[in-house]
mmCIF file of C-alpha atoms in Angstrom:
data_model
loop_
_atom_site.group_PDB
_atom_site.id
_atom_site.type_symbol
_atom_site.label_atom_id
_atom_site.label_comp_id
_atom_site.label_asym_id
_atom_site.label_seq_id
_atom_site.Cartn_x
_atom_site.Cartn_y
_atom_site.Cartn_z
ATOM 1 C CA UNK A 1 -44.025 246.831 212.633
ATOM 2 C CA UNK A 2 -41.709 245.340 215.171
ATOM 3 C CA UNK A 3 -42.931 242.828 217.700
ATOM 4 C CA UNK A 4 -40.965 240.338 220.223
ATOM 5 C CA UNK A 5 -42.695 237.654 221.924
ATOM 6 C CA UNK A 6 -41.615 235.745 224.641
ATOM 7 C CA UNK A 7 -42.628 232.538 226.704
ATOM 8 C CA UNK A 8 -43.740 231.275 228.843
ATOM 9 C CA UNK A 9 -44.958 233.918 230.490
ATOM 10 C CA UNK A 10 -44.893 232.101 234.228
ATOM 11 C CA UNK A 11 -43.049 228.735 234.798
ATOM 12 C CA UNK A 12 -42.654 227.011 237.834
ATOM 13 C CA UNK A 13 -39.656 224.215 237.785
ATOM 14 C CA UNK A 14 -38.575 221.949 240.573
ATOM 15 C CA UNK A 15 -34.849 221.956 241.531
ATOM 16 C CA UNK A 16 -32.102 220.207 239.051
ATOM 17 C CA UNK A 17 -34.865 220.681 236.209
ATOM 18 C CA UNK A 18 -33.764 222.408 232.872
ATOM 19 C CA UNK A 19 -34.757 225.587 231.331
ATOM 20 C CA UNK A 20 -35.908 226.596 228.318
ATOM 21 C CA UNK A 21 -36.895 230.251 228.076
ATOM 22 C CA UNK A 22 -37.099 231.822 223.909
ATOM 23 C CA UNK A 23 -37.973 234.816 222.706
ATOM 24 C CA UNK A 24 -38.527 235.479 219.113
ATOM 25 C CA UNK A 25 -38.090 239.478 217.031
ATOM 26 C CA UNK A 26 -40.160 239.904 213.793
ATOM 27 C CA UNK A 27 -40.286 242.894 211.438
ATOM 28 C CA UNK A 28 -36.404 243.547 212.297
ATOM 29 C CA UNK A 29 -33.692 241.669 211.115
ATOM 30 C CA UNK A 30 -29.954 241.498 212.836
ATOM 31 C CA UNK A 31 -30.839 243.272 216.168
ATOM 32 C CA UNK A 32 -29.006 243.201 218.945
ATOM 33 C CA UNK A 33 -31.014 240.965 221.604
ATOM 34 C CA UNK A 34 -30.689 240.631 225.359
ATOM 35 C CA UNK A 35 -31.257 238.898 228.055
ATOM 36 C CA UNK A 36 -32.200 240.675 231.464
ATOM 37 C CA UNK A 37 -33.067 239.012 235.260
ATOM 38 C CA UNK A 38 -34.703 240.956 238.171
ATOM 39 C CA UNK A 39 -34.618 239.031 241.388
ATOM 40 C CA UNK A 40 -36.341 239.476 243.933
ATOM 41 C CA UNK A 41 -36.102 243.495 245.242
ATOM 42 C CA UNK A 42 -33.541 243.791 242.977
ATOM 43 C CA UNK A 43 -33.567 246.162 239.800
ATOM 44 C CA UNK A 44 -33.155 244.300 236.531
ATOM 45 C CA UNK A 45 -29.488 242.808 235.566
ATOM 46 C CA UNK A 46 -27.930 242.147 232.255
ATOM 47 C CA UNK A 47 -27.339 238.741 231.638
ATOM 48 C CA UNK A 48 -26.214 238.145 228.130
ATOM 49 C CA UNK A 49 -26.296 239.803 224.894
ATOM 50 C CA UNK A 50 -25.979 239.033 221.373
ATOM 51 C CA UNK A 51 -24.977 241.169 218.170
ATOM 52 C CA UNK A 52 -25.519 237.997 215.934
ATOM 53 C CA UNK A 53 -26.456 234.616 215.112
ATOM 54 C CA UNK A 54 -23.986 232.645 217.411
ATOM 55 C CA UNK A 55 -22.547 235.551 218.862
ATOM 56 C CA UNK A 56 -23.189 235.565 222.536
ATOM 57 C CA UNK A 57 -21.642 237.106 225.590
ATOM 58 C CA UNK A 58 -21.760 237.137 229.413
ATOM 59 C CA UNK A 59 -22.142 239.989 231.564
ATOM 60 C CA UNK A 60 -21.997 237.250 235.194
ATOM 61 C CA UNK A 61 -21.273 234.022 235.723
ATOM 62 C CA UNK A 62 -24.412 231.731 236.849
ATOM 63 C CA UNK A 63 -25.676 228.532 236.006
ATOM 64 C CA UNK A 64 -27.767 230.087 232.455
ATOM 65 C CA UNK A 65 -26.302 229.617 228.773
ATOM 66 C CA UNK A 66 -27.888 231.141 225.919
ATOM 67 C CA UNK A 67 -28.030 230.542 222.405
ATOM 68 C CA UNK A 68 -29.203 232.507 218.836
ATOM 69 C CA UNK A 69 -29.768 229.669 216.424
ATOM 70 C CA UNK A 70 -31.319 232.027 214.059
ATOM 71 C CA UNK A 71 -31.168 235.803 213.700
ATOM 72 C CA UNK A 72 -34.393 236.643 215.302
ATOM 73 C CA UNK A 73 -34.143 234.139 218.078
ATOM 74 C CA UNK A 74 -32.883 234.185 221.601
ATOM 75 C CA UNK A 75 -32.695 231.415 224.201
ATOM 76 C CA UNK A 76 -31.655 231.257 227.413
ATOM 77 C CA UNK A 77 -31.470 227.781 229.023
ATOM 78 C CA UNK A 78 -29.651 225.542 231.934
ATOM 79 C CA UNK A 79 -28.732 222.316 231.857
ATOM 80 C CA UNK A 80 -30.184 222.136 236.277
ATOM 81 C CA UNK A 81 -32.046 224.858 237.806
ATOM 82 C CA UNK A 82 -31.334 226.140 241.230
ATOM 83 C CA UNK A 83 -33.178 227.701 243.359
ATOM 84 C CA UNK A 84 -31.505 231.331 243.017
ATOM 85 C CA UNK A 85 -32.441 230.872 239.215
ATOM 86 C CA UNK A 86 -35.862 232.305 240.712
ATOM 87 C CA UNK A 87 -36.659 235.395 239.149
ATOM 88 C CA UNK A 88 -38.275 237.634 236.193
ATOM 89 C CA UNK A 89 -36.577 237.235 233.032
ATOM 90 C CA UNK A 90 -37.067 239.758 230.256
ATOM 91 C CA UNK A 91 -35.736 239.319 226.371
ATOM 92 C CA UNK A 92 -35.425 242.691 224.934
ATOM 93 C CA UNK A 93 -34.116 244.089 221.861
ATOM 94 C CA UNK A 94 -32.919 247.297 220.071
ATOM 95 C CA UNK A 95 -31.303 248.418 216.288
ATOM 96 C CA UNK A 96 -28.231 249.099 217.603
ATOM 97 C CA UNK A 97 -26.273 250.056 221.251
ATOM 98 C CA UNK A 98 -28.197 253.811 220.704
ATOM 99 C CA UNK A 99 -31.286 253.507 219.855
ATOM 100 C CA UNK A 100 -35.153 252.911 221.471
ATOM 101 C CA UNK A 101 -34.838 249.310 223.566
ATOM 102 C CA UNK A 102 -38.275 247.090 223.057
ATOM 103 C CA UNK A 103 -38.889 244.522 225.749
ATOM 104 C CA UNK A 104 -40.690 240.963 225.899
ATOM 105 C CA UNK A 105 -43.432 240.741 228.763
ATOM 106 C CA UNK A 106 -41.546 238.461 230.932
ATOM 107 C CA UNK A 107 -41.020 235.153 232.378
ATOM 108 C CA UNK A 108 -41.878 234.463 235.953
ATOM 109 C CA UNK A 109 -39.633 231.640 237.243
ATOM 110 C CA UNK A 110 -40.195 230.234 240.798
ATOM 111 C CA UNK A 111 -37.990 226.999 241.294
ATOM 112 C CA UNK A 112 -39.248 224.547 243.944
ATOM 113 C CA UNK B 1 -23.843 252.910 245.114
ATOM 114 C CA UNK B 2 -25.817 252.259 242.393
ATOM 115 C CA UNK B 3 -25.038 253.873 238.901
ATOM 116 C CA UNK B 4 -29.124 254.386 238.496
ATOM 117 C CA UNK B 5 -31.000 255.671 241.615
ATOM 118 C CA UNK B 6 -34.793 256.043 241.760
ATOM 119 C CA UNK B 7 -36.797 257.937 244.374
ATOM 120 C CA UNK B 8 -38.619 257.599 246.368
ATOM 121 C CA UNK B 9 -39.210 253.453 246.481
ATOM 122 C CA UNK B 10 -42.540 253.790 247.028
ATOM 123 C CA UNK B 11 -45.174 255.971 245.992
ATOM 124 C CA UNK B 12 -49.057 256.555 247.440
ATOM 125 C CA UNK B 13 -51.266 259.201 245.651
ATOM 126 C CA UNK B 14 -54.705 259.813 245.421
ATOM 127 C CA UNK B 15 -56.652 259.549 242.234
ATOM 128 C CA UNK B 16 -55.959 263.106 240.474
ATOM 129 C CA UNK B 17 -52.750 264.302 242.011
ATOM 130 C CA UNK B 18 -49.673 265.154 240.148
ATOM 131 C CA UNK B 19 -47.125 262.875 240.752
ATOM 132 C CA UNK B 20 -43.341 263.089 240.323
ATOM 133 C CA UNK B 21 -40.338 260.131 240.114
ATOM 134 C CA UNK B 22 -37.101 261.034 239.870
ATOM 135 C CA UNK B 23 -33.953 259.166 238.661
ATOM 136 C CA UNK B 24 -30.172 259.761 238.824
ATOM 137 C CA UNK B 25 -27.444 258.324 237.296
ATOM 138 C CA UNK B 26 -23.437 258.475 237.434
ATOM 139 C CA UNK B 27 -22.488 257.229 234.399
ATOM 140 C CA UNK B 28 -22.245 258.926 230.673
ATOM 141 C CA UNK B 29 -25.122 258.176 229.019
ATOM 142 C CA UNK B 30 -26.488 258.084 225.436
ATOM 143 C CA UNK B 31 -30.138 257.865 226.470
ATOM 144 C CA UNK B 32 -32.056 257.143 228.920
ATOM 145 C CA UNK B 33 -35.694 255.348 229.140
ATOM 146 C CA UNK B 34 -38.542 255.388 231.287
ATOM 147 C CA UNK B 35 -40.184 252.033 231.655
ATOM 148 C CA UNK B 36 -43.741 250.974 233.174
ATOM 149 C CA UNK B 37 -44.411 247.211 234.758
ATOM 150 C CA UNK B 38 -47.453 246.068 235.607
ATOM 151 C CA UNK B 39 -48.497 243.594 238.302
ATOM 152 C CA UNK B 40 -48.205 240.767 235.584
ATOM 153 C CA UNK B 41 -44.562 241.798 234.877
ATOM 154 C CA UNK B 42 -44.544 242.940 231.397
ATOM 155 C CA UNK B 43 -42.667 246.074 230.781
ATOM 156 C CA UNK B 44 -43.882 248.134 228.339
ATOM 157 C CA UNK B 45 -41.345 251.310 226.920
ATOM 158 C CA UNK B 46 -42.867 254.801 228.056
ATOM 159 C CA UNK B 47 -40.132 257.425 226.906
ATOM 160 C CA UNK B 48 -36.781 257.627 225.467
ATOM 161 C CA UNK B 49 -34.563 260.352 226.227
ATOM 162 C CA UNK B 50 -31.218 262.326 225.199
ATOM 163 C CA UNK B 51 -32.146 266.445 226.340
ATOM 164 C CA UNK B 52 -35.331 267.833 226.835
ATOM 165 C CA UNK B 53 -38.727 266.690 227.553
ATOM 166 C CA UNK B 54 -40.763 264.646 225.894
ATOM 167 C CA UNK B 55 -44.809 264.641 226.642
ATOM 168 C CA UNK B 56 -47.120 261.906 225.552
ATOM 169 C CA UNK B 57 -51.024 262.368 227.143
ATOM 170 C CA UNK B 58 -51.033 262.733 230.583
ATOM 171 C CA UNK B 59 -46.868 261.648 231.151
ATOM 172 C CA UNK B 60 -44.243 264.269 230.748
ATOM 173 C CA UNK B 61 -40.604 263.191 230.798
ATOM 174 C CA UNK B 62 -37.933 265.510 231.470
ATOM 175 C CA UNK B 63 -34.107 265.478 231.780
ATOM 176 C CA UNK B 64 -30.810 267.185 232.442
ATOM 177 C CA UNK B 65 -27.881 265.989 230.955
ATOM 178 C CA UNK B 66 -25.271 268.276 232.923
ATOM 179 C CA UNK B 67 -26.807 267.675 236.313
ATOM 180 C CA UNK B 68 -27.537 263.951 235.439
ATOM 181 C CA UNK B 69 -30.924 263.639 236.440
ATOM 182 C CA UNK B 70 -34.354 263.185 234.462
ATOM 183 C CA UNK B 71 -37.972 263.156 235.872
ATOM 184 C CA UNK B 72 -41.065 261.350 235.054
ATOM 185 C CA UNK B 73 -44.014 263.564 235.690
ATOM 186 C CA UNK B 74 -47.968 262.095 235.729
ATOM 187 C CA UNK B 75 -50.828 264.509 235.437
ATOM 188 C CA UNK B 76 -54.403 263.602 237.159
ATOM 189 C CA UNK B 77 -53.513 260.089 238.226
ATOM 190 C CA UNK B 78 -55.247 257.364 237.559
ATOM 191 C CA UNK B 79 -55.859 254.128 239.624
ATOM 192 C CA UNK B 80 -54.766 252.644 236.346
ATOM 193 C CA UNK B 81 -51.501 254.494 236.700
ATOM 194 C CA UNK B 82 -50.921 251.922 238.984
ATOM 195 C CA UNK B 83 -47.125 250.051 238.178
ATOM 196 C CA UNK B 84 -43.909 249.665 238.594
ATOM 197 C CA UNK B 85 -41.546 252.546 237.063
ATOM 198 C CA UNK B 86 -38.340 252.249 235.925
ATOM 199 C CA UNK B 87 -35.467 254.350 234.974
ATOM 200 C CA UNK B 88 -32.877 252.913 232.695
ATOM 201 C CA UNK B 89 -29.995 254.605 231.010
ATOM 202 C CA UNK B 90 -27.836 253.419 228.133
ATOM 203 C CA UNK B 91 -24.210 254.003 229.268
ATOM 204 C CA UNK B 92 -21.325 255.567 226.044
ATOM 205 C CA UNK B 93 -18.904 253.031 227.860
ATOM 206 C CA UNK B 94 -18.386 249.642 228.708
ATOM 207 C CA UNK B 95 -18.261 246.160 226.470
ATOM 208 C CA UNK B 96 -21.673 245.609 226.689
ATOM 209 C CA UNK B 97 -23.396 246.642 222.869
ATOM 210 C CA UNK B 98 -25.888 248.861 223.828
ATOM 211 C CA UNK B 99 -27.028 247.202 227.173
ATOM 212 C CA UNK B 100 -29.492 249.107 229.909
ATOM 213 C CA UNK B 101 -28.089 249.856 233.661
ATOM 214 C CA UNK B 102 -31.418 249.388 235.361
ATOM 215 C CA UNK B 103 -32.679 251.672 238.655
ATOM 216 C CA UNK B 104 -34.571 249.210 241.171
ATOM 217 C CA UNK B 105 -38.131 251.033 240.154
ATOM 218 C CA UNK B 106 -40.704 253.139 241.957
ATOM 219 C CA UNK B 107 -43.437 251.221 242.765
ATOM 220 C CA UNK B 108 -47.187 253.943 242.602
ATOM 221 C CA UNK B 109 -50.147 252.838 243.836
ATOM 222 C CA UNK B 110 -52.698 255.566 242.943
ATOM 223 C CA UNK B 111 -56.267 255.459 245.323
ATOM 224 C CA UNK B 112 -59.826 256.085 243.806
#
């Protein structure tokens, strides 16, 4: 069966600190693999996505990259942290653009 | 306005009363998903939806393609039922492979 993991699960990171935030698919191969943000009273917001290994695109600017070294891995980093980088970040990933999306538990992010 | 709206915000019921959110969206859609987070954050996939209803124990999701609109019914509520729901739908158009358009959530709190 299909699982996704994703860590940490909470992560607290002073100002002008980088991020590393991965989350990993097994039992799938070549899925399509996001990465979401909710901010605070906000409802969650796409922030990239990625049909392939090396293939990634922006839905907003900000100061987060992300990467997919490998077909089953998604990371989303930045090179300084701000403190509007606060927020839950969820990895998620489906087959294809139709079908059932399965979601990571979440990273908590509070910069200082 | 948002493309996904949830209602109400905020939900109180007491333990064993039937409980209703409701969702509506603007946009075409290919499917749309109810989603449960708990305190913790982690969002865990309740329903998937293109016409119908779909039941599973005590949750019954329904919805209404010409009218836009889908409902996620809970039978006898639990304190346990406690969470964070959230409607997502899967829009036919845009760049984005497959991404979710997120509602902001209903938040239940159900009382022994």
């Amino acid at each position: 069966s299909q699982t996704i993991h994703q860590w940490p699960a909470t992560l607290v990171q002073p100002v002008g600190s980088p991020l590393s935030l991965e989350c990993t698919v097994e039992g799938t191969s070549n899925p399509n693999l996001y990465w979401y943000r909710q901010a605070a009273g906000r409802g969650l917001q796409l922030l990239f996505y990625s049909v392939g290994i090396g293939q990634i695109s922006s839905e907003v600017p900000q100061n987060l990259s992300a990467s997919r070294p490998q077909d089953r891995q998604f990371i989303l980093s930045s090179k300084k942290l701000l403190l509007s980088d606060s927020g839950f970040y969820l990895c998620a990933w489906s087959e294809d653009r139709v079908t059932e999306a399965f979601f990571g538990q979440g990273t908590r992010l509070t910069v200082v | 306005k948002n493309e996904v709206e949830q209602s109400p915000q905020n939900l109180t019921a007491q333990e064993g009363e039937f409980i209703t959110i409701n969702c509506s969206y603007s946009v075409g859609i290919s499917a749309l998903h109810w989603l449960q987070q708990h305190p913790g954050g982690g969002i865990v996939s309740l329903f998937m939806l293109s016409s119908g209803k779909k039941k599973h124990g005590r949750l019954i999701a329904t919805i209404n393609i010409q009218e836009k609109h889908s409902s996620l019914h809970i039978t006898a509520s639990h304190p346990r039922d406690s969470a964070v729901y959230i409607c997502a739908v899967r829009s036919y158009y845009g760049g984005s492979q497959g991404n979710l358009i997120f509602g902001k959530g209903t938040k239940l709190s159900v009382k022994p």
